[in-house]
mmCIF file of C-alpha atoms and ligand atoms in Angstrom:
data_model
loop_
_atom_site.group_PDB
_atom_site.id
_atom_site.type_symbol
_atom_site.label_atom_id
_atom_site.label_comp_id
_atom_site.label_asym_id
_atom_site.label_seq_id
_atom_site.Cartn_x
_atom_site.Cartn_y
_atom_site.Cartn_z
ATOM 1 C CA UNK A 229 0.000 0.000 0.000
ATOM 2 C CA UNK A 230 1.421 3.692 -1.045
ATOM 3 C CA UNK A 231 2.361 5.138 2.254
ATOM 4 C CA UNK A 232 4.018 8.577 2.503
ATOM 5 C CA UNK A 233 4.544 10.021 5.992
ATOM 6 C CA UNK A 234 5.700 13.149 7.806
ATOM 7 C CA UNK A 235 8.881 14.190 8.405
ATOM 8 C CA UNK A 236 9.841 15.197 11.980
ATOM 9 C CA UNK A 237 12.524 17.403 13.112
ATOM 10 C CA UNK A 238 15.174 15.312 12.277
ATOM 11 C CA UNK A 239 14.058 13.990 9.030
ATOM 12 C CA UNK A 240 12.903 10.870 9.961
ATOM 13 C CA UNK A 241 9.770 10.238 7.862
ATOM 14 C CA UNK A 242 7.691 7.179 9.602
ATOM 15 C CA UNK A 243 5.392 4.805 7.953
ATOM 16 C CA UNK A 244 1.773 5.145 9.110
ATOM 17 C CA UNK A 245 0.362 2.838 11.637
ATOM 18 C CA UNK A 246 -2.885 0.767 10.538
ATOM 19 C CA UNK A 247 -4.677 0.577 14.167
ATOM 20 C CA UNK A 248 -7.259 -2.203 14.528
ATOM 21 C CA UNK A 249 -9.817 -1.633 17.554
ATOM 22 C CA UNK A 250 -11.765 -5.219 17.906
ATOM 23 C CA UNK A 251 -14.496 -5.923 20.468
ATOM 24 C CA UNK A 252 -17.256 -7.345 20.746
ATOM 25 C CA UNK A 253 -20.007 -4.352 19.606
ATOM 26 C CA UNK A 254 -21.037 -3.316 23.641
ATOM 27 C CA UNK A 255 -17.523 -3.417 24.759
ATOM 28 C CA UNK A 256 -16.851 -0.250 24.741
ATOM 29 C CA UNK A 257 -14.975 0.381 21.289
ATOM 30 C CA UNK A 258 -16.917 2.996 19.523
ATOM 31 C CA UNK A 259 -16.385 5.596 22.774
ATOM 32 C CA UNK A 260 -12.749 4.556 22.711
ATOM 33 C CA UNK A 261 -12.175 5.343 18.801
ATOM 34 C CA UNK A 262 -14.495 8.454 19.282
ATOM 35 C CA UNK A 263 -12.267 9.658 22.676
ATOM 36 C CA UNK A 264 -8.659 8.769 19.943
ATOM 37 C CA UNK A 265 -10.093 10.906 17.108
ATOM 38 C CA UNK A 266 -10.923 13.322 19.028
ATOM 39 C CA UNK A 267 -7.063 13.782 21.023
ATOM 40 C CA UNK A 268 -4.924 12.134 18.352
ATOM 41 C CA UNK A 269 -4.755 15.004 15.259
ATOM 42 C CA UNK A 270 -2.703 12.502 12.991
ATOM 43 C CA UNK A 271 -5.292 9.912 13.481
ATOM 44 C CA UNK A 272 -7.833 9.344 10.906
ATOM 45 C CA UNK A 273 -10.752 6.933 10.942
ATOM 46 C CA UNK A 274 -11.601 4.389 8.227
ATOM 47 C CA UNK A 275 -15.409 4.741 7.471
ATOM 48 C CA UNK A 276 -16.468 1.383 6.604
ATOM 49 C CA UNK A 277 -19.404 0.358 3.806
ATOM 50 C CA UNK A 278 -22.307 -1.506 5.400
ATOM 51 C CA UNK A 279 -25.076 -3.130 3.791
ATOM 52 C CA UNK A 280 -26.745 -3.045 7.558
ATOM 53 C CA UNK A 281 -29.710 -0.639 7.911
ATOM 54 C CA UNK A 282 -28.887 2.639 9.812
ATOM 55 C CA UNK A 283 -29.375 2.635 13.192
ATOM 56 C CA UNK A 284 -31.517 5.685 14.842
ATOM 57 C CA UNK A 285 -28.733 8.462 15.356
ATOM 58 C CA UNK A 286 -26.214 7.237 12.871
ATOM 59 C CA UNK A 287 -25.111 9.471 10.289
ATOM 60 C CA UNK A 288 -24.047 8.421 6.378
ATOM 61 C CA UNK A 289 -20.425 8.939 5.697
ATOM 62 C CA UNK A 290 -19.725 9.393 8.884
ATOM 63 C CA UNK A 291 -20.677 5.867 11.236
ATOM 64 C CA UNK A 292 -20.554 4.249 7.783
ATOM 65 C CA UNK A 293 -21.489 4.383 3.689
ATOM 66 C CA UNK A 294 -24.480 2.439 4.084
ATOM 67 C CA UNK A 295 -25.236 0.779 0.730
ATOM 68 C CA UNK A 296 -27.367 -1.780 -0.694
ATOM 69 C CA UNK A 297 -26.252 -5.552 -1.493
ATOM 70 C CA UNK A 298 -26.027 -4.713 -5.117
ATOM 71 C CA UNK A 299 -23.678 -2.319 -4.446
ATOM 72 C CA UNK A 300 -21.749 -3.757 -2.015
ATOM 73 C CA UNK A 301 -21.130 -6.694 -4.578
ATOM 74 C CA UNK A 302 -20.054 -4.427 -6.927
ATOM 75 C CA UNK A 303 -17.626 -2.623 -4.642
ATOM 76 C CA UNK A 304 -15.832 -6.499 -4.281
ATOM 77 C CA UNK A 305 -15.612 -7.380 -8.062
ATOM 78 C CA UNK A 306 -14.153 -4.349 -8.768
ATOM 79 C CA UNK A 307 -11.475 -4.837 -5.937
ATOM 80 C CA UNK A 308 -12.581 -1.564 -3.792
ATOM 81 C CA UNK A 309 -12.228 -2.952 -0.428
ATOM 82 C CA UNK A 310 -8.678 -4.149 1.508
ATOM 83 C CA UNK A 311 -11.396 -6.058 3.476
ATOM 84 C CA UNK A 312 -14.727 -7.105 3.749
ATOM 85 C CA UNK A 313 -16.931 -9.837 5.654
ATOM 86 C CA UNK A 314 -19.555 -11.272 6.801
ATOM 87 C CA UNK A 315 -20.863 -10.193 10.240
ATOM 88 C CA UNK A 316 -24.192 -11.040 11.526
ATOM 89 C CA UNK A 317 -26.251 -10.831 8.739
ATOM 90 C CA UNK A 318 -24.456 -8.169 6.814
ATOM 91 C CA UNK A 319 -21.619 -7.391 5.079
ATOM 92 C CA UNK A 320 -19.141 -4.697 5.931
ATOM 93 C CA UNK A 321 -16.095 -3.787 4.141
ATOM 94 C CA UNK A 322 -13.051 -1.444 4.286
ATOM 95 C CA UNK A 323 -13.169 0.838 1.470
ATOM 96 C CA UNK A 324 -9.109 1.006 -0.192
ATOM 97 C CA UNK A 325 -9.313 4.342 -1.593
ATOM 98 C CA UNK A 326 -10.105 6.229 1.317
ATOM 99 C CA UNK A 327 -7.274 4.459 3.313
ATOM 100 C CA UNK A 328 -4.417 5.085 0.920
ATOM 101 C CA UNK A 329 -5.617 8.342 0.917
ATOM 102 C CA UNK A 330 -5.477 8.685 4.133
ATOM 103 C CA UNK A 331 -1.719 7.525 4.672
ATOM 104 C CA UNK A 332 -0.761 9.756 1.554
ATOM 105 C CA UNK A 333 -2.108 12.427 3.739
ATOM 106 C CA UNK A 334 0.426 11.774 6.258
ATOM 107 C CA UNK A 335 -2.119 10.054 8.989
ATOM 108 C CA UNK A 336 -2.314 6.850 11.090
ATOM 109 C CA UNK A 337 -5.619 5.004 9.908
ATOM 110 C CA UNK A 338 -7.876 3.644 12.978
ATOM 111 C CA UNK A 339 -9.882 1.173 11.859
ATOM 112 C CA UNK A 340 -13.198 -0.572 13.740
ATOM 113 C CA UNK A 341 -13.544 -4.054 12.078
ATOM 114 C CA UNK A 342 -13.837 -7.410 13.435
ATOM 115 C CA UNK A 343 -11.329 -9.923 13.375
ATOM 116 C CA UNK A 344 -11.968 -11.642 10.200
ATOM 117 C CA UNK A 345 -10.813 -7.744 9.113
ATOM 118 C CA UNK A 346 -7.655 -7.791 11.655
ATOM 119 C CA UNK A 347 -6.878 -10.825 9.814
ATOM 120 C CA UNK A 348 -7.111 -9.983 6.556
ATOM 121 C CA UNK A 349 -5.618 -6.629 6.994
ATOM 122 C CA UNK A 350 -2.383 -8.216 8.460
ATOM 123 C CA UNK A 351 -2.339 -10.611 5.515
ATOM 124 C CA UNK A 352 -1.852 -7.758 3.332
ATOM 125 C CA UNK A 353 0.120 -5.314 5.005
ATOM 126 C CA UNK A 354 1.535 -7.080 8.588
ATOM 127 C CA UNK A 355 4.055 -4.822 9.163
ATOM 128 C CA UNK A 356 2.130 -1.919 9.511
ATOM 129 C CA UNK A 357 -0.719 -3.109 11.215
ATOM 130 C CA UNK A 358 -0.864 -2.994 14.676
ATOM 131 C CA UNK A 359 -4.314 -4.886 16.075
ATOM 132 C CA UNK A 360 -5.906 -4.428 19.568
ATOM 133 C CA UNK A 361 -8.708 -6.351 21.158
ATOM 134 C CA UNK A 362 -10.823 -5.040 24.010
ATOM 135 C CA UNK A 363 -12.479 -7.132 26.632
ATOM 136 C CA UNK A 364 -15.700 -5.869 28.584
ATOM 137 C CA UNK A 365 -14.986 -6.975 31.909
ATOM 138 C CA UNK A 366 -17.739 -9.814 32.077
ATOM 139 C CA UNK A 367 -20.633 -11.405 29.818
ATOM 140 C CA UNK A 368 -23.119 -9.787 32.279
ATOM 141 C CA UNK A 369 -21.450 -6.461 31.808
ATOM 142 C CA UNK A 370 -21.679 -6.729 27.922
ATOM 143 C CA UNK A 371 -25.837 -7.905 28.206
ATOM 144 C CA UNK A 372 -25.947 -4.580 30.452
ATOM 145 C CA UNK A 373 -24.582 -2.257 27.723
ATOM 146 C CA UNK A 374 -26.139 -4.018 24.978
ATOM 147 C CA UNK A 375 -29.426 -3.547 26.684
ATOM 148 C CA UNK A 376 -29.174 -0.038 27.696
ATOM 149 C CA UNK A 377 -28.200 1.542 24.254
ATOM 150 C CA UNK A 378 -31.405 1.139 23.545
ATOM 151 C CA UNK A 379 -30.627 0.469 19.827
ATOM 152 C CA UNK A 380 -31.074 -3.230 19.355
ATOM 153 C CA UNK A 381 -34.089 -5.241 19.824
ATOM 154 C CA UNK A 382 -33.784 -8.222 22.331
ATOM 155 C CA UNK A 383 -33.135 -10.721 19.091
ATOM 156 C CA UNK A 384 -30.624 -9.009 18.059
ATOM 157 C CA UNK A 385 -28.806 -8.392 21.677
ATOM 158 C CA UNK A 386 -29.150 -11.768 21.938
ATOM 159 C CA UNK A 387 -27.540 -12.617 18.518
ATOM 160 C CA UNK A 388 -25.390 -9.924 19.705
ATOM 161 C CA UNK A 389 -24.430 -11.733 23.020
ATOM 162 C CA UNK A 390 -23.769 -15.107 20.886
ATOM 163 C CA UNK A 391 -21.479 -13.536 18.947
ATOM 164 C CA UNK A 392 -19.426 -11.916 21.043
ATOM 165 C CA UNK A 393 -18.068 -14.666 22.320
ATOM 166 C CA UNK A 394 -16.995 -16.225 19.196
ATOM 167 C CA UNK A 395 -15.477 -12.948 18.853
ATOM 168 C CA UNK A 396 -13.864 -13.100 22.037
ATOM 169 C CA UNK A 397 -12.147 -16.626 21.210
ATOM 170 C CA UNK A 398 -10.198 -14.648 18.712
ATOM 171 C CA UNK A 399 -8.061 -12.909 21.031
ATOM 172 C CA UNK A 400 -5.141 -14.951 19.762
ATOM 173 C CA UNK A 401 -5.266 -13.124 16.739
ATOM 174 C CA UNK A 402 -4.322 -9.677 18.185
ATOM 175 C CA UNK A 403 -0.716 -8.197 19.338
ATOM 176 C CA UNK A 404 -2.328 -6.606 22.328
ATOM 177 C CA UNK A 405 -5.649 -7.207 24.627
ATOM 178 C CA UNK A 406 -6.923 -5.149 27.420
ATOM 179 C CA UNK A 407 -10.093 -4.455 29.565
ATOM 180 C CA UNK A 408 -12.693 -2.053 29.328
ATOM 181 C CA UNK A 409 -13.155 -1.686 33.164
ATOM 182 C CA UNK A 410 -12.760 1.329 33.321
ATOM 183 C CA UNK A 411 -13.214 3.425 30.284
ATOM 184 C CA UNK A 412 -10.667 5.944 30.939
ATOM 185 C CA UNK A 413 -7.549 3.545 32.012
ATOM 186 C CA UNK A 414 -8.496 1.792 28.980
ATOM 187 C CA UNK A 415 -8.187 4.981 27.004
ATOM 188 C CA UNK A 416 -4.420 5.569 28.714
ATOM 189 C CA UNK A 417 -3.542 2.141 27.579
ATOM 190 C CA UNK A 418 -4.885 2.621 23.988
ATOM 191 C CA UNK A 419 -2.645 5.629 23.634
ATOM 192 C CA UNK A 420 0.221 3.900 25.042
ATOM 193 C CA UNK A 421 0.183 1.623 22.589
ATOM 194 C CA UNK A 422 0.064 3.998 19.830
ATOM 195 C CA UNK A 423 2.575 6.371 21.020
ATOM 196 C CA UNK A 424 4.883 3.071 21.348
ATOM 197 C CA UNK A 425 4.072 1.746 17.891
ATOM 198 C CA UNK A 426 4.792 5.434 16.453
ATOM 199 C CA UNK A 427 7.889 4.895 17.631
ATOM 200 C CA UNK A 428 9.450 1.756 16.912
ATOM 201 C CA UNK A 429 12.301 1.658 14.659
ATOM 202 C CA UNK A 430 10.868 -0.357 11.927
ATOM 203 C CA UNK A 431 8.354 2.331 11.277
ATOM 204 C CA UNK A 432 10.943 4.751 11.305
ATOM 205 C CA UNK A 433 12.498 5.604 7.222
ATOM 206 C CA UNK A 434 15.070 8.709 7.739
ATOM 207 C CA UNK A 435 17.466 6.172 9.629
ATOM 208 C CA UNK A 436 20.344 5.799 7.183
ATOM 209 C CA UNK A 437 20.533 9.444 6.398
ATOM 210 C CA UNK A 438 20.239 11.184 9.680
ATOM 211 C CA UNK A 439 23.228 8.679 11.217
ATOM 212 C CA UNK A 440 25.515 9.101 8.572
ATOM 213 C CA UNK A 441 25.153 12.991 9.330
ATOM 214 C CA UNK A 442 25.370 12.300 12.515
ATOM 215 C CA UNK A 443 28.784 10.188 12.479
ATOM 216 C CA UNK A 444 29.771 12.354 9.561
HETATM 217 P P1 LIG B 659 -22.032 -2.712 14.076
HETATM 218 O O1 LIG B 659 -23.109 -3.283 13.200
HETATM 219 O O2 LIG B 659 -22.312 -2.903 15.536
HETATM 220 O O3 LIG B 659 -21.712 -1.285 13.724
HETATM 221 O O4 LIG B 659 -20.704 -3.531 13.768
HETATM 222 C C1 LIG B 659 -20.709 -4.900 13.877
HETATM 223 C C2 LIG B 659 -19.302 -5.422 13.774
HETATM 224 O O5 LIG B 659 -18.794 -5.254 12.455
HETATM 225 C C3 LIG B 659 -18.302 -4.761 14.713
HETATM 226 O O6 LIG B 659 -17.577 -5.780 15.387
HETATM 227 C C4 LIG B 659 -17.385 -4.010 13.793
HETATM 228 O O7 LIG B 659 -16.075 -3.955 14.307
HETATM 229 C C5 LIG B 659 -17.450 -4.854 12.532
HETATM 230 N N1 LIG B 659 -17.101 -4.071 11.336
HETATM 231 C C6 LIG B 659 -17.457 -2.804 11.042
HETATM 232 N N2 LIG B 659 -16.936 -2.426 9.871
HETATM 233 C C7 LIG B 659 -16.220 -3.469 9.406
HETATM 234 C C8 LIG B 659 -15.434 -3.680 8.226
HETATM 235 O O8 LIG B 659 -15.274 -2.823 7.366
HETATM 236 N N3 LIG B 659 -14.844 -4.901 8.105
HETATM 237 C C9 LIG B 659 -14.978 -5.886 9.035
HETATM 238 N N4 LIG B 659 -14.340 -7.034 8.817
HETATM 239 N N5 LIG B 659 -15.716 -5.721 10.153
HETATM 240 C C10 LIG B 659 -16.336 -4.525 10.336
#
């Protein structure tokens, strides 16, 4: 994937990180990306394609591109998505465009998707992707925020509640996994992460040049 990334002070231009947030949907995630976004100004969000109806409150182009089956079909034969699966009864997909735009821009892409999307993302670009999986702290917890969004009939919490813990058994899958306990410790550790993974050498490109000035 075309990446092109800032330069920081001493020339060191850094490949952008591809940051998976998995949960199951009640653990928390969507408060966490919104609460990253909203303090992390070289973070961007991939908007995913949906062919789930909107839910009351959600906003087109901005929770998702909500289109219809036909579409979303096309969108796979002609190769637009770096992703896409099946979840619940739906399919979502990551749209490829918008991402490599995105890291052209100079940004770190957060991305929402399950972990048939972790998967295939790291399939196609490993290096760069860093994947996280949040826990909610119990099974009761999760029926308890399920229930109180209001959003979701009980069939679908309880397809909901099934779900999650296949999703759960995929924690294997991820390169770091932490508990939504407490919403803002879990915030601290999400940035940690980041800021760490910003950092690492393999990300970093201006290496060769900025040590031979510096031995020079
Ligand atoms: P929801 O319908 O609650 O918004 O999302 C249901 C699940 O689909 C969530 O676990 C979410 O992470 C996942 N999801 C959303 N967008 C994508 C996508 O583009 N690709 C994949 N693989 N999963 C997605």
């Amino acid at each position: 994937m075309p990446h092109s990334i800032q330069s920081d002070l001493h020339g060191f231009r850094r490949r952008g990180v591809l940051f998976v947030l998995s949960s199951p949907s009640g653990a928390g995630k969507s408060t966490i990306a919104r609460r990253l976004l909203a303090d992390e100004p070289e973070l961007a969000m991939s908007v995913s394609a949906t062919t789930r109806p909107m839910r009351p409150g959600e906003v087109e182009g901005k929770d998702y591109h909500f289109v219809d089956l036909e579409e979303f079909r096309r969108l796979v034969a002609e190769d637009e998505f770096l992703e896409w699966a099946h979840v619940f009864n739906h399919r979502y997909g990551t749209p490829k465009g918008q991402v490599e735009a995105m890291l052209a821009a100079g940004k770190d892409v957060l991305f929402d998707i399950d972990w048939q999307g972790a998967q295939q993302l790291f399939q196609i670009s490993g290096a760069d992707v860093v994947r996280v999986f949040i826990f909610p702290p119990s099974m009761e917890e999760l029926h308890r925020r399920l229930t109180s969004r209001g959003t979701d009939t009980t069939e679908v919490i309880e397809a909901r509640m099934a779900r999650a813990a296949n999703e759960v058994s995929h924690w294997d899958g991820y390169d770091y996994v932490l508990v939504n306990d407490d919403v803002d410790s879990c915030i601290r550790g999400v940035k940690t992460i980041l800021a760490a993974e910003r950092l690492k050498r393999s990300r970093q490109q201006g290496l060769i040049g900025f040590i031979r000035r510096l031995t020079r």
